[in-house]
PDB file of C-alpha atoms in Angstrom:
ATOM      1  CA  MET L  11     126.900  13.412 126.597  1.00 44.00           C
ATOM      2  CA  VAL L  12     125.435  16.256 124.626  1.00 44.00           C
ATOM      3  CA  LEU L  13     126.673  14.763 121.297  1.00 43.00           C
ATOM      4  CA  PHE L  14     124.878  11.519 122.183  1.00 38.00           C
ATOM      5  CA  ILE L  15     121.475  12.858 122.678  1.00 38.00           C
ATOM      6  CA  PRO L  16     120.995  14.046 119.099  1.00 36.00           C
ATOM      7  CA  MET L  17     122.121  10.742 117.755  1.00 36.00           C
ATOM      8  CA  LEU L  18     119.433   9.001 119.798  1.00 36.00           C
ATOM      9  CA  THR L  19     116.671  11.166 118.587  1.00 35.00           C
ATOM     10  CA  GLY L  20     117.525  10.306 115.053  1.00 36.00           C
ATOM     11  CA  CYS L  21     116.983   6.604 115.633  1.00 35.00           C
ATOM     12  CA  SER L  22     113.555   6.347 116.744  1.00 32.00           C
ATOM     13  CA  LEU L  23     112.426   2.695 117.067  1.00 34.00           C
ATOM     14  CA  GLY L  24     108.733   3.605 116.310  1.00 37.00           C
ATOM     15  CA  GLU L  25     109.510   5.825 113.327  1.00 38.00           C
ATOM     16  CA  LYS L  26     108.057   4.774 109.922  1.00 37.00           C
ATOM     17  CA  LYS L  27     110.827   3.800 107.625  1.00 38.00           C
ATOM     18  CA  GLU L  28     110.830   5.519 104.199  1.00 38.00           C
ATOM     19  CA  PRO L  29     110.807   2.986 101.278  1.00 40.00           C
ATOM     20  CA  ALA L  30     114.035   2.690  99.354  1.00 42.00           C
ATOM     21  CA  ASP L  31     114.131   5.026  96.303  1.00 39.00           C
ATOM     22  CA  THR L  32     113.514   2.038  93.928  1.00 47.00           C
ATOM     23  CA  ASP L  33     110.418   1.094  95.813  1.00 48.00           C
ATOM     24  CA  ARG L  34     108.964   4.686  96.285  1.00 49.00           C
ATOM     25  CA  ASP L  35     106.560   4.186  93.373  1.00 51.00           C
ATOM     26  CA  LEU L  36     105.236   1.046  94.914  1.00 50.00           C
ATOM     27  CA  VAL L  37     103.774   2.614  98.000  1.00 52.00           C
ATOM     28  CA  LYS L  38     100.049   3.510  97.589  1.00 51.00           C
ATOM     29  CA  ARG L  39      99.373   7.162  97.745  1.00 55.00           C
ATOM     30  CA  ALA L  40      95.870   8.672  98.463  1.00 56.00           C
ATOM     31  CA  ASP L  41      95.687   9.815  94.799  1.00 68.00           C
ATOM     32  CA  MET L  42      96.746   6.451  93.304  1.00 81.00           C
ATOM     33  CA  SER L  43      94.219   3.893  92.261  1.00 90.00           C
ATOM     34  CA  GLU L  44      94.656   0.188  92.904  1.00 93.00           C
ATOM     35  CA  LEU L  45      95.225  -0.411  89.057  1.00 92.00           C
ATOM     36  CA  ALA L  46      97.908   2.406  88.926  1.00 91.00           C
ATOM     37  CA  LEU L  47      99.768   0.785  91.785  1.00 93.00           C
ATOM     38  CA  LEU L  48      99.413  -2.618  90.170  1.00 93.00           C
ATOM     39  CA  MET L  49     100.830  -1.217  86.916  1.00 90.00           C
ATOM     40  CA  ARG L  50     103.833   0.094  88.890  1.00 92.00           C
ATOM     41  CA  ARG L  51     104.476  -3.249  90.344  1.00 94.00           C
ATOM     42  CA  MET L  52     104.083  -4.812  86.861  1.00 94.00           C
ATOM     43  CA  GLU L  53     106.754  -2.486  85.608  1.00 94.00           C
ATOM     44  CA  LYS L  54     109.206  -3.311  88.302  1.00 95.00           C
ATOM     45  CA  LEU L  55     108.637  -6.937  87.781  1.00 94.00           C
ATOM     46  CA  THR L  56     109.036  -6.488  83.968  1.00 95.00           C
ATOM     47  CA  ALA L  57     112.410  -4.660  84.464  1.00 95.00           C
ATOM     48  CA  GLN L  58     113.470  -7.572  86.638  1.00 94.00           C
ATOM     49  CA  TRP L  59     112.558  -9.970  83.709  1.00 94.00           C
ATOM     50  CA  LYS L  60     114.388  -7.635  81.295  1.00 95.00           C
ATOM     51  CA  GLU L  61     117.590  -7.905  83.440  1.00 94.00           C
ATOM     52  CA  ALA L  62     117.313 -11.646  83.555  1.00 92.00           C
ATOM     53  CA  THR L  63     116.730 -11.790  79.751  1.00 93.00           C
ATOM     54  CA  GLU L  64     119.707  -9.718  79.146  1.00 93.00           C
ATOM     55  CA  LYS L  65     121.858 -11.827  81.251  1.00 91.00           C
ATOM     56  CA  GLY L  66     120.291 -15.200  79.997  1.00 90.00           C
ATOM     57  CA  ASN L  67     119.395 -15.995  83.604  1.00 87.00           C
ATOM     58  CA  TYR L  68     115.921 -17.434  83.685  1.00 86.00           C
ATOM     59  CA  THR L  69     116.038 -19.551  86.989  1.00 83.00           C
ATOM     60  CA  ASP L  70     114.189 -16.933  89.070  1.00 77.00           C
ATOM     61  CA  ILE L  71     111.362 -15.986  86.631  1.00 85.00           C
ATOM     62  CA  GLU L  72     108.238 -16.466  88.648  1.00 85.00           C
ATOM     63  CA  LEU L  73     104.673 -15.451  87.839  1.00 88.00           C
ATOM     64  CA  PRO L  74     103.163 -13.889  90.970  1.00 93.00           C
ATOM     65  CA  ASP L  75      99.563 -14.497  91.689  1.00 92.00           C
ATOM     66  CA  TRP L  76      99.008 -10.771  92.041  1.00 94.00           C
ATOM     67  CA  LEU L  77      99.171 -10.413  88.165  1.00 93.00           C
ATOM     68  CA  GLU L  78      95.736 -11.733  87.802  1.00 93.00           C
ATOM     69  CA  LYS L  79      94.413  -8.566  89.630  1.00 95.00           C
ATOM     70  CA  ILE L  80      94.860  -6.878  86.329  1.00 92.00           C
ATOM     71  CA  HIS L  81      91.221  -7.802  85.774  1.00 93.00           C
ATOM     72  CA  THR L  82      89.884  -6.821  89.057  1.00 94.00           C
ATOM     73  CA  ALA L  83      92.066  -3.719  90.289  1.00 93.00           C
ATOM     74  CA  GLU L  84      89.944  -0.557  90.521  1.00 93.00           C
ATOM     75  CA  ALA L  85      91.040   2.035  88.000  1.00 91.00           C
ATOM     76  CA  THR L  86      91.400   5.766  88.651  1.00 89.00           C
ATOM     77  CA  ASP L  87      88.331   6.213  86.452  1.00 88.00           C
ATOM     78  CA  PRO L  88      86.431   3.020  86.239  1.00 88.00           C
ATOM     79  CA  SER L  89      84.234   4.335  83.397  1.00 88.00           C
ATOM     80  CA  GLU L  90      87.372   4.339  81.166  1.00 85.00           C
ATOM     81  CA  ILE L  91      87.649   0.547  81.325  1.00 86.00           C
ATOM     82  CA  THR L  92      85.873  -0.241  78.120  1.00 88.00           C
ATOM     83  CA  GLY L  93      85.176  -3.506  76.288  1.00 89.00           C
ATOM     84  CA  ILE L  94      88.650  -3.972  74.987  1.00 92.00           C
ATOM     85  CA  TYR L  95      90.522  -3.753  78.192  1.00 92.00           C
ATOM     86  CA  HIS L  96      89.804  -7.253  79.474  1.00 94.00           C
ATOM     87  CA  PRO L  97      90.830  -8.903  76.216  1.00 95.00           C
ATOM     88  CA  MET L  98      94.036  -6.849  76.183  1.00 92.00           C
ATOM     89  CA  ALA L  99      94.820  -7.786  79.785  1.00 94.00           C
ATOM     90  CA  THR L 100      94.216 -11.434  78.994  1.00 95.00           C
ATOM     91  CA  ALA L 101      96.479 -11.226  75.906  1.00 94.00           C
ATOM     92  CA  TRP L 102      99.250  -9.683  78.259  1.00 93.00           C
ATOM     93  CA  LEU L 103      98.870 -12.416  80.816  1.00 95.00           C
ATOM     94  CA  GLU L 104      99.150 -15.029  77.957  1.00 96.00           C
ATOM     95  CA  SER L 105     102.319 -13.304  76.727  1.00 95.00           C
ATOM     96  CA  VAL L 106     103.791 -13.409  80.214  1.00 95.00           C
ATOM     97  CA  ARG L 107     103.008 -17.212  80.374  1.00 94.00           C
ATOM     98  CA  GLN L 108     104.558 -17.691  76.878  1.00 96.00           C
ATOM     99  CA  PHE L 109     107.638 -15.686  78.110  1.00 95.00           C
ATOM    100  CA  LYS L 110     107.990 -17.852  81.136  1.00 94.00           C
ATOM    101  CA  ASP L 111     107.536 -21.162  79.225  1.00 94.00           C
ATOM    102  CA  ALA L 112     109.582 -20.393  76.180  1.00 94.00           C
ATOM    103  CA  PRO L 113     112.963 -22.075  75.620  1.00 94.00           C
ATOM    104  CA  ALA L 114     115.988 -19.921  76.404  1.00 91.00           C
ATOM    105  CA  ALA L 115     116.480 -19.124  72.727  1.00 92.00           C
ATOM    106  CA  GLU L 116     113.079 -17.654  72.455  1.00 93.00           C
ATOM    107  CA  LYS L 117     113.101 -15.794  75.710  1.00 93.00           C
ATOM    108  CA  PRO L 118     114.173 -12.241  74.121  1.00 95.00           C
ATOM    109  CA  LYS L 119     111.434 -12.498  71.427  1.00 95.00           C
ATOM    110  CA  THR L 120     108.748 -13.487  73.753  1.00 95.00           C
ATOM    111  CA  PHE L 121     109.824 -10.860  76.383  1.00 95.00           C
ATOM    112  CA  ASN L 122     109.573  -8.164  73.641  1.00 96.00           C
ATOM    113  CA  THR L 123     106.072  -9.543  72.702  1.00 95.00           C
ATOM    114  CA  LEU L 124     104.861  -9.014  76.212  1.00 94.00           C
ATOM    115  CA  VAL L 125     106.413  -5.379  76.263  1.00 95.00           C
ATOM    116  CA  SER L 126     104.563  -4.676  72.966  1.00 94.00           C
ATOM    117  CA  ASN L 127     101.407  -5.869  74.462  1.00 92.00           C
ATOM    118  CA  CYS L 128     101.893  -3.300  77.427  1.00 89.00           C
ATOM    119  CA  ILE L 129     102.305  -0.561  74.811  1.00 90.00           C
ATOM    120  CA  THR L 130      99.288  -1.607  72.773  1.00 89.00           C
ATOM    121  CA  CYS L 131      97.060  -1.481  75.734  1.00 86.00           C
ATOM    122  CA  HIS L 132      98.562   1.856  76.867  1.00 85.00           C
ATOM    123  CA  GLN L 133      97.855   3.405  73.441  1.00 86.00           C
ATOM    124  CA  HIS L 134      94.154   2.946  74.417  1.00 85.00           C
ATOM    125  CA  TYR L 135      94.518   3.701  78.117  1.00 83.00           C
ATOM    126  CA  CYS L 136      96.800   6.102  79.823  1.00 84.00           C
ATOM    127  CA  GLN L 137      99.519   6.824  77.242  1.00 79.00           C
ATOM    128  CA  GLY L 138     101.819   8.558  79.801  1.00 85.00           C
ATOM    129  CA  PRO L 139     103.994   5.496  80.684  1.00 85.00           C
ATOM    130  CA  ILE L 140     104.620   4.467  77.051  1.00 89.00           C
ATOM    131  CA  PRO L 141     108.107   6.061  76.893  1.00 93.00           C
ATOM    132  CA  ARG L 142     109.029   4.136  80.055  1.00 93.00           C
ATOM    133  CA  ILE L 143     107.671   0.993  78.718  1.00 91.00           C
ATOM    134  CA  LYS L 144     109.645   1.333  75.612  1.00 94.00           C
ATOM    135  CA  LYS L 145     112.843   1.244  77.642  1.00 95.00           C
ATOM    136  CA  LEU L 146     111.927  -2.261  78.665  1.00 94.00           C
ATOM    137  CA  TYR L 147     112.582  -3.811  75.303  1.00 95.00           C
ATOM    138  CA  VAL L 148     115.605  -6.026  74.976  1.00 94.00           C
ATOM    139  CA  GLU L 149     117.798  -5.973  72.007  1.00 88.00           C
ATOM    140  CA  PRO L 150     116.537  -8.471  69.436  1.00 71.00           C
ATOM    141  CA  SER L 151     120.070  -9.707  68.927  1.00 61.00           C
ATOM    142  CA  THR L 152     120.387 -10.898  72.530  1.00 50.00           C
ATOM    143  CA  ASP L 153     121.711 -14.428  72.022  1.00 48.00           C
ATOM    144  CA  VAL L 154     121.159 -16.594  74.910  1.00 49.00           C
ATOM    145  CA  SER L 155     121.314 -20.006  73.132  1.00 48.00           C
ATOM    146  CA  ASN L 156     125.003 -20.677  74.160  1.00 42.00           C
ATOM    147  CA  ARG L 157     124.482 -19.528  77.825  1.00 43.00           C
TER     148      ARG L 157
END
């Protein structure tokens, strides 16, 4: 019976479950702005699109409504959102739509364009994530025309 009690205390039904390691960055922390959390969600979604592009599997590519929040999410320092931010955000959203609508043979190219748009914006705002963003590119030689 003594061994059973410690096992019960480790399984509290009311205990808050920790997010999986892959989702840890998607949990809002006190020091994280709405825009920072949105960017992390966008990175995860883009990584999923990269995987789909590399596999040539485009059946599950969706454009969630929350992507539009790129224009309204509060930044860590709202004064840093200058006049070029919204046109860049609009360009990124358009590149996402082009990726979704592109024929399979054009998906890798249009995907890399949307990644490039991320980098272009981050060169002006918050350069820190650029090395992670660069890892999202797919090989230009990815041939999906015969898949």
